[in-house]
Coordinates of C-alpha atoms and ligand atoms in Angstrom, one line a residue:
M1 CA 11.3 30.9 -2.7
R2 CA 14.9 31.6 -3.2
T3 CA 17.6 28.9 -2.7
S4 CA 19.6 31.4 -0.7
R5 CA 16.8 31.3 1.9
F6 CA 15.7 27.7 1.5
P7 CA 17.7 24.9 3.1
L8 CA 18.4 22.7 0.1
S9 CA 20.6 19.8 1.1
T10 CA 21.1 17.6 -1.9
V11 CA 23.7 14.8 -2.1
K12 CA 25.3 13.2 -5.2
E13 CA 26.1 9.8 -3.7
T14 CA 23.4 7.1 -3.3
P15 CA 23.0 6.4 0.4
A16 CA 24.2 2.8 1.1
D17 CA 21.3 1.9 3.4
A18 CA 18.5 3.0 1.1
D19 CA 16.8 0.0 -0.5
T20 CA 14.5 1.5 -3.1
V21 CA 14.7 4.3 -5.7
S22 CA 12.2 6.5 -3.8
H23 CA 14.0 6.0 -0.5
Q24 CA 17.4 6.9 -2.2
L25 CA 16.0 9.9 -4.0
M26 CA 14.1 11.3 -1.0
L27 CA 17.4 11.1 1.0
R28 CA 19.5 12.5 -1.9
A29 CA 17.0 15.3 -2.6
G30 CA 17.0 16.1 1.1
M31 CA 13.3 15.5 1.7
I32 CA 13.6 13.3 4.7
R33 CA 16.1 12.4 7.4
K34 CA 16.1 9.3 9.4
L35 CA 15.9 9.6 13.2
A36 CA 15.5 5.9 14.1
A37 CA 14.3 2.7 12.4
G38 CA 11.2 3.6 10.5
I39 CA 11.0 7.1 12.0
Y40 CA 11.7 10.1 9.8
T41 CA 11.9 13.9 9.9
W42 CA 10.4 15.7 7.0
T43 CA 12.6 18.6 5.9
P44 CA 11.1 21.9 4.6
L45 CA 11.4 20.5 1.0
G46 CA 9.8 17.2 1.8
L47 CA 7.0 18.8 3.8
R48 CA 6.0 21.0 0.8
V49 CA 5.2 17.7 -1.1
L50 CA 3.5 16.1 1.9
H51 CA 1.3 19.2 2.3
N52 CA 0.3 19.2 -1.3
V53 CA -0.9 15.6 -1.0
E54 CA -2.6 16.4 2.2
A55 CA -4.4 19.4 0.6
I56 CA -5.8 17.3 -2.2
V57 CA -7.0 14.6 0.2
R58 CA -8.6 17.2 2.4
E59 CA -10.3 19.0 -0.4
E60 CA -11.8 15.8 -1.9
M61 CA -12.9 14.5 1.4
N62 CA -14.6 17.8 2.2
R63 CA -16.2 17.8 -1.2
A64 CA -17.5 14.2 -0.6
G65 CA -19.3 15.5 2.5
A66 CA -16.9 14.1 5.2
M67 CA -16.2 16.2 8.3
E68 CA -12.7 16.7 9.5
M69 CA -11.8 16.1 13.2
L70 CA -8.7 15.3 15.2
M71 CA -8.5 12.4 17.5
P72 CA -5.7 11.6 20.0
S73 CA -2.7 9.4 19.1
I74 CA -2.6 7.9 22.6
Q75 CA -5.4 5.5 23.2
P76 CA -6.4 3.8 26.5
R77 CA -6.1 0.0 26.7
E78 CA -9.7 -0.4 28.0
L79 CA -11.1 0.7 24.6
W80 CA -9.0 -1.9 22.8
E81 CA -10.1 -4.6 25.3
E82 CA -13.7 -3.9 24.3
T83 CA -13.0 -5.1 20.7
G84 CA -10.5 -7.7 21.7
R85 CA -7.8 -6.0 19.7
W86 CA -5.4 -5.3 22.6
Q87 CA -4.3 -8.9 22.1
K88 CA -5.4 -9.6 18.6
F89 CA -3.6 -6.7 16.9
G90 CA -0.3 -8.3 17.7
G91 CA 3.2 -6.9 17.7
E92 CA 2.5 -3.8 15.6
L93 CA 0.6 -2.3 18.5
L94 CA 3.0 -0.1 20.5
K95 CA 2.0 -0.4 24.1
I96 CA 3.0 2.3 26.6
R97 CA 2.5 2.8 30.3
D98 CA 2.1 6.1 32.2
R99 CA 3.5 7.0 35.6
K100 CA 0.3 5.7 37.2
E101 CA 0.9 2.3 35.5
Q102 CA -2.1 2.9 33.2
E103 CA -1.7 1.2 29.9
Y104 CA -2.1 2.9 26.5
C105 CA -1.2 2.3 22.9
Y106 CA 0.0 4.7 20.3
G107 CA -2.8 4.5 17.7
P108 CA -2.1 2.4 14.7
T109 CA -5.7 3.1 13.5
H110 CA -8.8 4.7 15.1
E111 CA -11.8 2.4 14.9
E112 CA -12.1 2.1 18.7
V113 CA -11.7 5.8 19.4
V114 CA -14.1 6.9 16.7
T115 CA -16.7 4.3 17.8
D116 CA -16.4 5.5 21.4
Y117 CA -17.0 9.1 20.1
A118 CA -19.9 8.0 18.0
R119 CA -21.6 6.1 20.8
A120 CA -21.5 9.1 23.0
E121 CA -22.5 11.7 20.4
L122 CA -24.9 9.9 18.1
R123 CA -28.3 9.0 19.5
S124 CA -30.8 9.1 16.7
Y125 CA -31.0 8.0 13.0
R126 CA -31.5 11.7 12.3
Q127 CA -27.8 12.3 13.0
L128 CA -26.9 9.7 10.3
P129 CA -25.3 9.2 8.0
I130 CA -22.1 10.9 9.0
N131 CA -18.5 10.5 7.8
L132 CA -15.7 11.7 10.1
Y133 CA -12.1 11.9 9.1
Q134 CA -8.7 13.1 10.3
I135 CA -5.2 13.4 8.9
Q136 CA -3.0 12.2 11.7
T137 CA 0.2 10.5 12.7
K138 CA 0.0 6.7 13.2
F139 CA 2.4 4.3 14.8
R140 CA 2.7 0.7 13.8
D141 CA 5.7 -1.3 15.1
E142 CA 6.3 -2.9 11.7
I143 CA 8.4 -6.0 12.0
R144 CA 10.6 -4.9 9.1
P145 CA 10.4 -1.1 8.6
R146 CA 11.9 -0.5 5.1
F147 CA 11.8 1.6 2.0
G148 CA 12.0 4.9 3.9
V149 CA 8.5 6.4 4.5
M150 CA 6.9 3.7 2.4
R151 CA 6.8 1.2 5.2
A152 CA 7.7 3.3 8.2
R153 CA 6.7 2.9 11.8
E154 CA 5.5 6.4 12.3
F155 CA 3.6 7.7 9.3
L156 CA 0.8 10.1 8.2
M157 CA -2.6 8.6 7.4
K158 CA -5.9 10.0 6.4
D159 CA -8.5 7.8 8.1
A160 CA -12.2 8.2 7.8
Y161 CA -15.1 6.4 9.5
S162 CA -18.7 6.5 8.4
F163 CA -21.8 5.6 10.4
H164 CA -25.1 4.4 9.0
L165 CA -28.5 3.1 10.0
S166 CA -28.5 0.4 7.3
G167 CA -26.2 -1.8 5.2
E168 CA -27.6 -0.2 2.1
D169 CA -26.7 3.3 3.3
L170 CA -23.2 2.1 4.1
A171 CA -22.9 0.6 0.6
R172 CA -23.8 4.0 -0.9
E173 CA -21.2 5.8 1.1
Y174 CA -18.6 3.1 0.3
R175 CA -19.2 3.9 -3.4
N176 CA -18.9 7.6 -2.6
M177 CA -15.5 7.0 -1.0
Y178 CA -14.4 4.7 -3.8
D179 CA -15.1 7.5 -6.2
T180 CA -13.5 10.1 -4.0
Y181 CA -10.3 8.0 -3.8
T182 CA -10.3 7.7 -7.6
R183 CA -10.4 11.5 -7.8
I184 CA -7.7 11.9 -5.2
F185 CA -5.2 9.6 -6.9
T186 CA -6.1 11.0 -10.3
R187 CA -5.5 14.5 -9.0
C188 CA -2.1 13.4 -7.5
G189 CA -1.1 12.5 -11.1
L190 CA -0.7 8.8 -10.3
R191 CA -1.3 5.7 -12.4
F192 CA -3.3 3.4 -10.1
R193 CA -5.8 0.6 -9.9
A194 CA -8.5 -0.3 -7.4
V195 CA -8.5 -4.0 -6.5
R196 CA -10.7 -6.2 -4.4
A197 CA -8.9 -7.0 -1.2
D198 CA -8.7 -9.1 1.9
T199 CA -10.1 -7.5 5.0
G200 CA -7.3 -8.7 7.2
A201 CA -7.0 -7.4 10.9
I202 CA -9.5 -4.6 10.4
G203 CA -12.3 -7.0 9.6
G204 CA -15.6 -6.6 7.7
S205 CA -17.0 -7.9 4.5
T206 CA -16.3 -5.8 1.3
S207 CA -13.0 -4.1 0.8
H208 CA -10.9 -2.5 -2.0
E209 CA -7.3 -1.4 -2.0
F210 CA -6.0 1.3 -4.3
H211 CA -2.5 0.5 -5.7
V212 CA 0.0 2.8 -7.4
L213 CA 1.4 0.6 -10.1
A214 CA 5.2 0.3 -9.8
D215 CA 7.6 -2.6 -10.4
S216 CA 9.0 -2.1 -6.9
G217 CA 5.6 -2.6 -5.3
E218 CA 5.4 -5.0 -2.4
D219 CA 2.0 -6.3 -3.4
A220 CA 1.1 -8.5 -6.3
I221 CA -2.2 -7.6 -8.1
A222 CA -4.0 -10.1 -10.3
F223 CA -6.0 -8.5 -13.1
S224 CA -7.9 -10.0 -16.0
T225 CA -7.0 -9.5 -19.6
G226 CA -10.7 -9.8 -20.6
S227 CA -12.6 -7.8 -18.0
D228 CA -12.1 -5.2 -15.2
Y229 CA -11.6 -7.9 -12.6
A230 CA -8.7 -6.9 -10.4
A231 CA -7.8 -8.3 -6.9
N232 CA -4.9 -8.5 -4.6
V233 CA -3.2 -11.8 -5.1
E234 CA -4.0 -12.6 -1.5
L235 CA -7.6 -12.6 -2.3
A236 CA -7.8 -13.6 -6.0
E237 CA -9.7 -16.8 -6.4
A238 CA -8.0 -19.8 -8.1
V239 CA -10.8 -21.5 -9.9
A240 CA -11.1 -25.3 -10.1
P241 CA -9.5 -26.8 -13.2
A242 CA -12.0 -27.3 -16.0
L243 CA -11.2 -31.0 -16.6
P244 CA -12.0 -33.6 -14.0
R245 CA -9.3 -35.7 -12.4
P246 CA -8.2 -38.6 -14.6
A247 CA -8.6 -42.1 -13.3
P248 CA -5.6 -43.7 -11.6
S249 CA -3.3 -45.5 -14.1
A250 CA -0.1 -46.1 -12.2
K251 CA 0.7 -48.4 -9.3
L252 CA 1.8 -46.9 -6.0
E253 CA 5.5 -47.4 -5.5
R254 CA 7.9 -46.1 -2.9
V255 CA 11.2 -44.8 -4.1
A256 CA 14.3 -43.7 -2.3
T257 CA 15.0 -39.9 -2.6
P258 CA 18.0 -39.5 -0.3
A259 CA 18.6 -35.8 0.6
Q260 CA 16.0 -34.6 -1.9
K261 CA 13.8 -32.2 0.1
T262 CA 12.4 -29.5 -2.1
I263 CA 9.9 -30.0 -4.9
E264 CA 12.6 -28.8 -7.3
E265 CA 15.1 -31.4 -6.0
V266 CA 12.6 -34.2 -6.0
S267 CA 11.1 -33.5 -9.4
A268 CA 14.6 -33.2 -11.0
F269 CA 15.8 -36.4 -9.2
L270 CA 12.7 -38.4 -10.3
K271 CA 12.4 -36.6 -13.7
V272 CA 8.8 -35.6 -13.2
D273 CA 7.2 -32.2 -13.8
P274 CA 6.5 -30.3 -10.6
K275 CA 2.9 -30.2 -11.8
H276 CA 2.7 -33.9 -11.1
C277 CA 4.0 -33.6 -7.6
I278 CA 2.0 -32.7 -4.5
K279 CA 3.5 -30.4 -1.9
T280 CA 2.3 -30.9 1.7
L281 CA 2.6 -28.4 4.4
I282 CA 1.8 -29.1 8.1
V283 CA 0.3 -26.1 9.9
R284 CA -0.9 -25.6 13.4
G285 CA -4.7 -25.9 13.5
S286 CA -7.1 -25.1 16.3
G287 CA -7.3 -28.7 17.4
G288 CA -3.9 -30.1 16.4
L289 CA -1.9 -30.4 13.2
V290 CA -3.5 -29.9 9.8
A291 CA -2.0 -30.9 6.4
L292 CA -2.4 -28.6 3.4
C293 CA -1.7 -29.9 -0.1
V294 CA -1.0 -27.9 -3.3
R295 CA 0.5 -28.8 -6.6
G296 CA 4.3 -28.8 -6.8
D297 CA 4.3 -25.8 -9.1
H298 CA 1.9 -23.8 -6.9
E299 CA 2.3 -21.8 -3.7
I300 CA 0.1 -21.8 -0.6
N301 CA -1.8 -18.6 -0.1
E302 CA -1.4 -17.8 3.6
A303 CA -4.4 -15.4 3.7
K304 CA -6.6 -18.1 2.2
A305 CA -5.3 -20.8 4.5
A306 CA -5.8 -18.5 7.5
K307 CA -9.5 -18.4 6.7
L308 CA -10.0 -22.2 6.9
G309 CA -12.3 -23.3 9.7
E310 CA -9.6 -25.8 10.9
L311 CA -7.1 -22.9 11.5
P312 CA -7.2 -20.4 14.4
G313 CA -7.4 -17.4 12.1
E314 CA -3.7 -17.4 11.1
S315 CA -1.5 -19.8 9.2
V316 CA 1.6 -20.9 11.1
L317 CA 3.8 -23.7 9.9
A318 CA 4.4 -26.4 12.4
G319 CA 8.0 -26.7 13.7
E320 CA 10.4 -29.4 12.5
A321 CA 10.5 -31.1 15.9
E322 CA 6.7 -31.1 16.2
I323 CA 6.4 -32.7 12.8
L324 CA 9.1 -35.3 13.5
K325 CA 7.2 -36.2 16.7
A326 CA 3.8 -36.5 15.1
L327 CA 4.7 -38.0 11.7
G328 CA 8.1 -39.6 12.2
C329 CA 9.8 -37.6 9.4
T330 CA 11.0 -34.1 8.6
P331 CA 9.1 -31.6 6.4
G332 CA 10.9 -32.6 3.1
S333 CA 9.4 -36.1 3.1
I334 CA 5.8 -35.4 4.1
G335 CA 2.9 -36.5 1.9
P336 CA -0.8 -37.3 2.0
V337 CA -0.5 -41.1 1.7
G338 CA -0.7 -42.7 5.1
L339 CA -1.0 -39.6 7.3
P340 CA -2.4 -40.3 10.7
E341 CA -6.2 -39.9 10.7
S342 CA -6.0 -37.2 13.4
V343 CA -4.5 -34.9 10.8
P344 CA -7.2 -33.4 8.5
L345 CA -6.0 -33.2 4.9
I346 CA -7.2 -30.1 3.0
V347 CA -6.4 -30.2 -0.7
D348 CA -6.2 -27.3 -3.1
R349 CA -8.6 -27.5 -6.1
A350 CA -5.8 -27.9 -8.7
A351 CA -3.9 -30.4 -6.5
A352 CA -7.2 -32.5 -6.2
A353 CA -7.3 -32.7 -10.0
V354 CA -4.0 -34.5 -10.3
A355 CA -3.7 -38.3 -10.8
D356 CA -0.6 -40.5 -10.6
F357 CA 1.4 -38.0 -8.6
V358 CA 4.7 -37.9 -6.7
C359 CA 4.5 -37.0 -3.0
G360 CA 6.5 -37.5 0.3
A361 CA 6.1 -40.9 1.8
N362 CA 6.2 -39.8 5.5
R363 CA 9.5 -41.6 5.9
E364 CA 12.8 -39.9 5.9
G365 CA 14.4 -39.8 2.4
S366 CA 11.6 -41.5 0.5
H367 CA 8.7 -40.5 -1.8
Y368 CA 5.8 -42.2 -3.5
R369 CA 5.3 -42.3 -7.3
G370 CA 2.0 -43.2 -8.9
A371 CA 0.0 -41.9 -5.8
N372 CA -3.7 -41.2 -6.3
W373 CA -6.4 -39.5 -4.3
L374 CA -9.1 -41.6 -2.7
R375 CA -7.4 -44.8 -3.7
D376 CA -4.2 -44.0 -1.7
A377 CA -5.0 -40.8 0.3
Q378 CA -8.2 -39.6 1.8
I379 CA -9.2 -36.0 1.2
T380 CA -10.9 -34.3 4.2
R381 CA -11.9 -31.3 2.1
I382 CA -11.1 -29.6 -1.2
A383 CA -10.6 -25.8 -0.9
D384 CA -9.1 -22.8 -2.7
L385 CA -5.7 -22.7 -1.1
R386 CA -3.1 -21.5 -3.6
K387 CA -1.9 -18.2 -4.9
V388 CA -3.1 -17.5 -8.4
V389 CA -0.4 -17.4 -11.2
E390 CA -0.3 -15.7 -14.6
G391 CA -2.4 -17.5 -17.1
D392 CA -4.9 -18.8 -14.6
P393 CA -8.5 -18.2 -15.8
S394 CA -10.1 -15.1 -14.4
P395 CA -12.6 -15.9 -11.7
D396 CA -15.3 -14.0 -13.5
G397 CA -14.9 -16.3 -16.5
K398 CA -13.6 -13.6 -18.8
G399 CA -10.0 -13.7 -19.9
V400 CA -6.9 -14.9 -18.0
L401 CA -5.1 -13.4 -15.1
K402 CA -1.9 -11.3 -15.4
I403 CA 0.1 -10.2 -12.4
A404 CA 1.4 -6.6 -11.8
R405 CA 3.1 -5.1 -8.8
G406 CA 1.6 -2.3 -6.8
I407 CA 2.0 -0.1 -3.7
E408 CA -1.0 0.1 -1.5
V409 CA -1.9 3.8 -1.0
G410 CA -5.5 3.5 0.1
H411 CA -7.9 1.0 1.5
V412 CA -11.7 1.1 1.9
F413 CA -13.7 -1.3 4.0
Q414 CA -17.4 -2.0 4.7
L415 CA -17.0 -3.0 8.4
G416 CA -20.7 -3.6 9.0
Q417 CA -21.8 -3.8 12.6
Q418 CA -18.8 -5.6 14.2
Y419 CA -17.3 -2.6 16.0
A420 CA -20.7 -1.1 16.8
K421 CA -21.9 -4.4 18.4
A422 CA -18.7 -5.0 20.3
M423 CA -18.7 -1.4 21.7
H424 CA -22.5 -1.0 21.9
A425 CA -22.6 2.0 19.6
T426 CA -26.3 2.3 18.9
V427 CA -28.9 4.8 17.7
L428 CA -32.7 4.8 17.8
D429 CA -34.3 4.2 14.4
E430 CA -37.5 5.7 13.0
Q431 CA -39.6 3.3 15.1
G432 CA -37.7 4.2 18.2
K433 CA -35.9 0.8 18.2
T434 CA -32.2 0.5 19.3
C435 CA -29.9 -0.4 16.4
A436 CA -26.2 -1.0 16.2
M437 CA -24.7 1.3 13.6
H438 CA -23.2 0.1 10.3
M439 CA -19.7 1.4 9.8
G440 CA -17.3 1.9 7.0
C441 CA -13.6 2.9 7.3
Y442 CA -11.4 4.4 4.6
G443 CA -7.6 4.9 4.9
I444 CA -5.0 6.7 2.8
G445 CA -1.3 6.5 3.4
V446 CA -0.6 10.2 2.9
S447 CA 3.2 9.9 3.5
R448 CA 3.4 6.7 1.5
I449 CA 1.9 8.5 -1.5
V450 CA 4.9 10.7 -1.7
A451 CA 7.3 7.8 -2.0
A452 CA 4.9 5.9 -4.3
A453 CA 4.8 8.9 -6.6
I454 CA 8.6 8.8 -6.9
E455 CA 8.7 5.1 -7.5
Q456 CA 6.4 5.7 -10.5
N457 CA 8.0 9.0 -11.7
H458 CA 11.8 9.2 -11.8
D459 CA 14.8 8.8 -14.1
A460 CA 18.6 8.6 -13.7
R461 CA 18.8 12.3 -12.8
G462 CA 16.2 12.2 -10.1
I463 CA 12.5 12.7 -9.3
I464 CA 9.9 13.9 -11.8
W465 CA 7.0 15.3 -9.8
P466 CA 3.5 15.3 -11.2
D467 CA 2.6 19.1 -11.2
A468 CA -0.1 18.7 -8.6
I469 CA 2.2 17.6 -5.8
A470 CA 5.6 19.1 -6.8
P471 CA 7.4 21.1 -4.1
F472 CA 7.8 23.9 -6.7
H473 CA 6.3 24.2 -10.1
I474 CA 9.1 26.1 -11.7
A475 CA 12.8 26.2 -11.2
L476 CA 14.0 29.7 -12.3
L477 CA 17.7 29.4 -13.0
P478 CA 19.6 32.6 -14.0
L479 CA 23.1 31.7 -15.2
N480 CA 25.9 33.6 -13.5
M481 CA 23.5 36.1 -12.0
H482 CA 26.1 37.2 -9.5
K483 CA 28.1 38.6 -12.3
S484 CA 25.3 40.6 -14.0
E485 CA 23.1 43.2 -12.5
K486 CA 21.0 43.2 -15.6
L487 CA 20.3 39.5 -15.1
Q488 CA 19.5 40.0 -11.5
R489 CA 16.9 42.6 -12.3
A490 CA 15.4 40.4 -15.1
A491 CA 15.3 37.3 -12.7
E492 CA 13.6 39.3 -10.0
S493 CA 11.0 40.7 -12.3
L494 CA 10.2 37.3 -13.9
Y495 CA 10.1 35.7 -10.4
G496 CA 7.6 38.4 -9.3
E497 CA 5.5 37.9 -12.4
L498 CA 5.4 34.1 -12.2
T499 CA 4.7 34.2 -8.4
A500 CA 1.9 36.7 -8.9
A501 CA 0.4 34.3 -11.6
G502 CA 0.1 31.7 -8.9
Y503 CA 3.1 29.5 -9.7
Q504 CA 5.4 28.3 -6.9
V505 CA 8.8 29.2 -8.1
L506 CA 12.2 28.3 -6.8
L507 CA 14.6 31.0 -7.9
D508 CA 18.2 29.7 -7.7
D509 CA 20.2 32.8 -6.6
R510 CA 23.3 30.9 -5.5
P511 CA 26.6 31.8 -7.2
L512 CA 26.8 28.3 -8.7
R513 CA 28.0 27.0 -12.1
P514 CA 25.1 25.9 -14.4
G515 CA 25.9 22.2 -14.1
P516 CA 25.3 21.8 -10.3
M517 CA 22.3 24.2 -10.5
F518 CA 20.6 22.1 -13.2
A519 CA 21.5 18.9 -11.4
D520 CA 19.8 20.1 -8.2
A521 CA 16.6 21.2 -9.9
E522 CA 16.5 17.8 -11.7
L523 CA 17.2 15.8 -8.6
I524 CA 14.5 17.4 -6.5
G525 CA 12.2 16.9 -9.5
I526 CA 10.8 20.4 -10.2
P527 CA 8.7 19.7 -13.3
H528 CA 9.4 22.9 -15.2
R529 CA 12.6 24.8 -15.7
V530 CA 13.2 28.3 -17.0
V531 CA 16.7 29.4 -17.7
L532 CA 17.8 33.1 -18.0
S533 CA 21.1 34.1 -19.5
E534 CA 22.8 37.2 -20.7
R535 CA 22.6 35.9 -24.2
G536 CA 18.9 35.2 -24.0
L537 CA 18.2 38.6 -22.5
D538 CA 19.9 40.2 -25.5
A539 CA 17.8 38.1 -27.8
G540 CA 14.7 38.8 -25.8
T541 CA 14.2 35.1 -25.0
V542 CA 14.2 32.6 -22.1
E543 CA 14.8 28.9 -22.3
Y544 CA 12.1 26.5 -21.2
K545 CA 12.4 22.8 -20.5
G546 CA 9.9 20.4 -19.0
R547 CA 11.5 17.8 -16.7
N548 CA 10.4 15.1 -19.0
D549 CA 11.3 16.9 -22.3
T550 CA 14.4 16.0 -24.2
D551 CA 14.9 19.5 -25.8
N552 CA 15.1 23.1 -24.6
L553 CA 12.7 25.6 -26.1
D554 CA 13.5 29.3 -26.7
I555 CA 10.5 31.4 -25.9
A556 CA 10.1 35.1 -26.2
R557 CA 10.3 36.6 -22.8
G558 CA 6.9 38.3 -23.2
E559 CA 5.2 35.0 -24.1
L560 CA 6.5 32.8 -21.3
L561 CA 3.5 33.2 -19.0
Q562 CA 1.1 32.5 -21.8
Y563 CA 3.1 29.4 -22.8
L564 CA 3.1 28.1 -19.2
N565 CA -0.6 28.8 -18.8
A566 CA -1.3 27.0 -22.1
R567 CA 0.6 23.9 -20.8
G568 CA -2.0 23.8 -18.0
I569 CA 0.8 23.5 -15.4
L570 CA -0.8 24.9 -12.4
R571 CA -3.6 22.6 -11.2
K572 CA -5.3 25.3 -9.3
T573 CA -6.7 23.6 -6.2
R574 CA -10.4 23.5 -6.2
D575 CA -12.6 24.4 -3.2
Ligands
ATP1 P1 0.1 -2.8 4.4 O1 -0.6 -4.0 3.9 O2 0.9 -2.1 3.4 O3 0.8 -3.0 5.7 P2 -2.3 -2.1 5.7 O4 -3.3 -2.9 5.1 O5 -1.7 -2.5 7.0 O6 -1.1 -1.8 4.7 P3 -4.3 -0.1 6.4 O7 -4.5 -0.6 7.8 O8 -5.3 -0.3 5.4 O9 -2.9 -0.6 5.8 O10 -3.9 1.5 6.4 C1 -4.3 2.4 5.5 C2 -3.2 3.0 4.6 O11 -2.1 3.4 5.4 C3 -2.6 1.9 3.7 O12 -3.3 1.8 2.5 C4 -1.2 2.5 3.5 O13 -1.2 3.3 2.4 C5 -0.9 3.2 4.7 N1 0.1 2.5 5.6 C6 -0.1 1.3 6.3 N2 1.0 0.9 6.9 C7 1.9 1.9 6.6 C8 3.3 2.0 7.0 N3 3.9 1.1 7.8 N4 4.0 3.1 6.5 C9 3.4 4.0 5.7 N5 2.1 3.9 5.3 C10 1.4 2.8 5.7
MG2 MG1 0.1 -3.3 7.6

């Protein structure tokens, strides 16, 4: 490709409304353009990268034995009613109406559509197992679309769904997909980690997320220093403290804490460590208000709370007015001592191990000191309620937890029979008995990978693409070519040679000064640069520099191809 024929549209200035490095660089390099909130156009440059990622995903899925298909984006309401997700999916589901007043949604995911297909097409165990996938545009009306294509509303996903006669067969395919994902992200040139995950709105039992490690990641991942344990912080278990709760030693006393609301304020005011304070949150349970207690230095884990039997599947804080009416005080003064019996008190494992603690007194502007469980406050139940923190023991008993940040680029689930049962997707087994199929589902954020790769690979000058997904492998930059016919001929001949060898080359044939020419190639992240100059031609050399190298290298013109091949630049795509 020649820059004279390719619409490069780089900009120097950092766009004001771009909130992460990848978003800024994708705009500055001219890879994407915003059409509306969370909705982007991919330019010819951006699309080259997106296609490279897509090709790797497609090749590895095919190699793993999955079959590609294409399902519609627009899905009828009736299908979503069958699984109850028309309501349950919530605000992310974009609902639309046609001229006949029929209701549809724009697909955020395809479990319903693929299960409908499977129940019509699959009749016998002989047709199983099967894994069907597509690479297709999804729409989720994200409450806060941000970071460009990383959390967009419209985005490209690879979604795969497998169907099995048994749970064991599903577990085997799950492993196959886990290994496939590992190959995909490795081939994309990314540093990543597979972590155990919460199954969230999609449901099912076992699930892993694949995270690209980057400080800007939205997710926190807990991993052990002493084993390969890794889990999304939402899921990571906070184990019970090793030591039992000490016996009470202090007297219960009420103290005035005027205008002290937060744990920080109260602990500073009373000069106690937040570890010796109990934080109480009032949430809406299925049958009225529920109190959740964690230690003052810990945070409630909403995903864990949402799974408590007392809650309706989500964790929603009660409003101030509601709390005032039920307890006679506002949220800053609530505590477990003297709560009405109608409010179940669920206490985190670490909070339950504290004695002589400080807590709200359920009276405006006052707290208790010297409070103790059982003596002063009844525990309905002890549960794992909090977010893990660095230094917590690893749940597998080996090492302690550290926390890193990650960008979720893939997610695999063992769904089991929930969708097949809800939608009556059955086959006949060997004995001629009707069985609901076991299902797995496997997603990859194809467009998100592009942004995640940039978050992980950039410097002050721009993007540094891993070879496998770079828009071009080589930037061929002849200096002042417009002034020299000899240079033009040399550039054309080298361009032909490199292209014939299978490299994707961007030949910069614009009459530009070297500075802006280099700056563009660096900003758009082309991993290898070859500079041609009159001086080099006379000496029989070209100048090579890897995007990550600090120094230029003079290479004999005749040895360039050999040198590039030896660097193993072109990851030739496999069949
Ligand atoms: P997240 O927690 O980031 O919202 P999710 O759990 O909702 O992700 P899945 O339903 O598992 O995502 O979708 C599969 C993949 O699609 C995710 O792993 C992610 O890479 C990608 N993805 C999900 N939502 C978006 C989005 N709004 N923009 C871009 N990619 C997305
Ligand atoms: Mg989501």
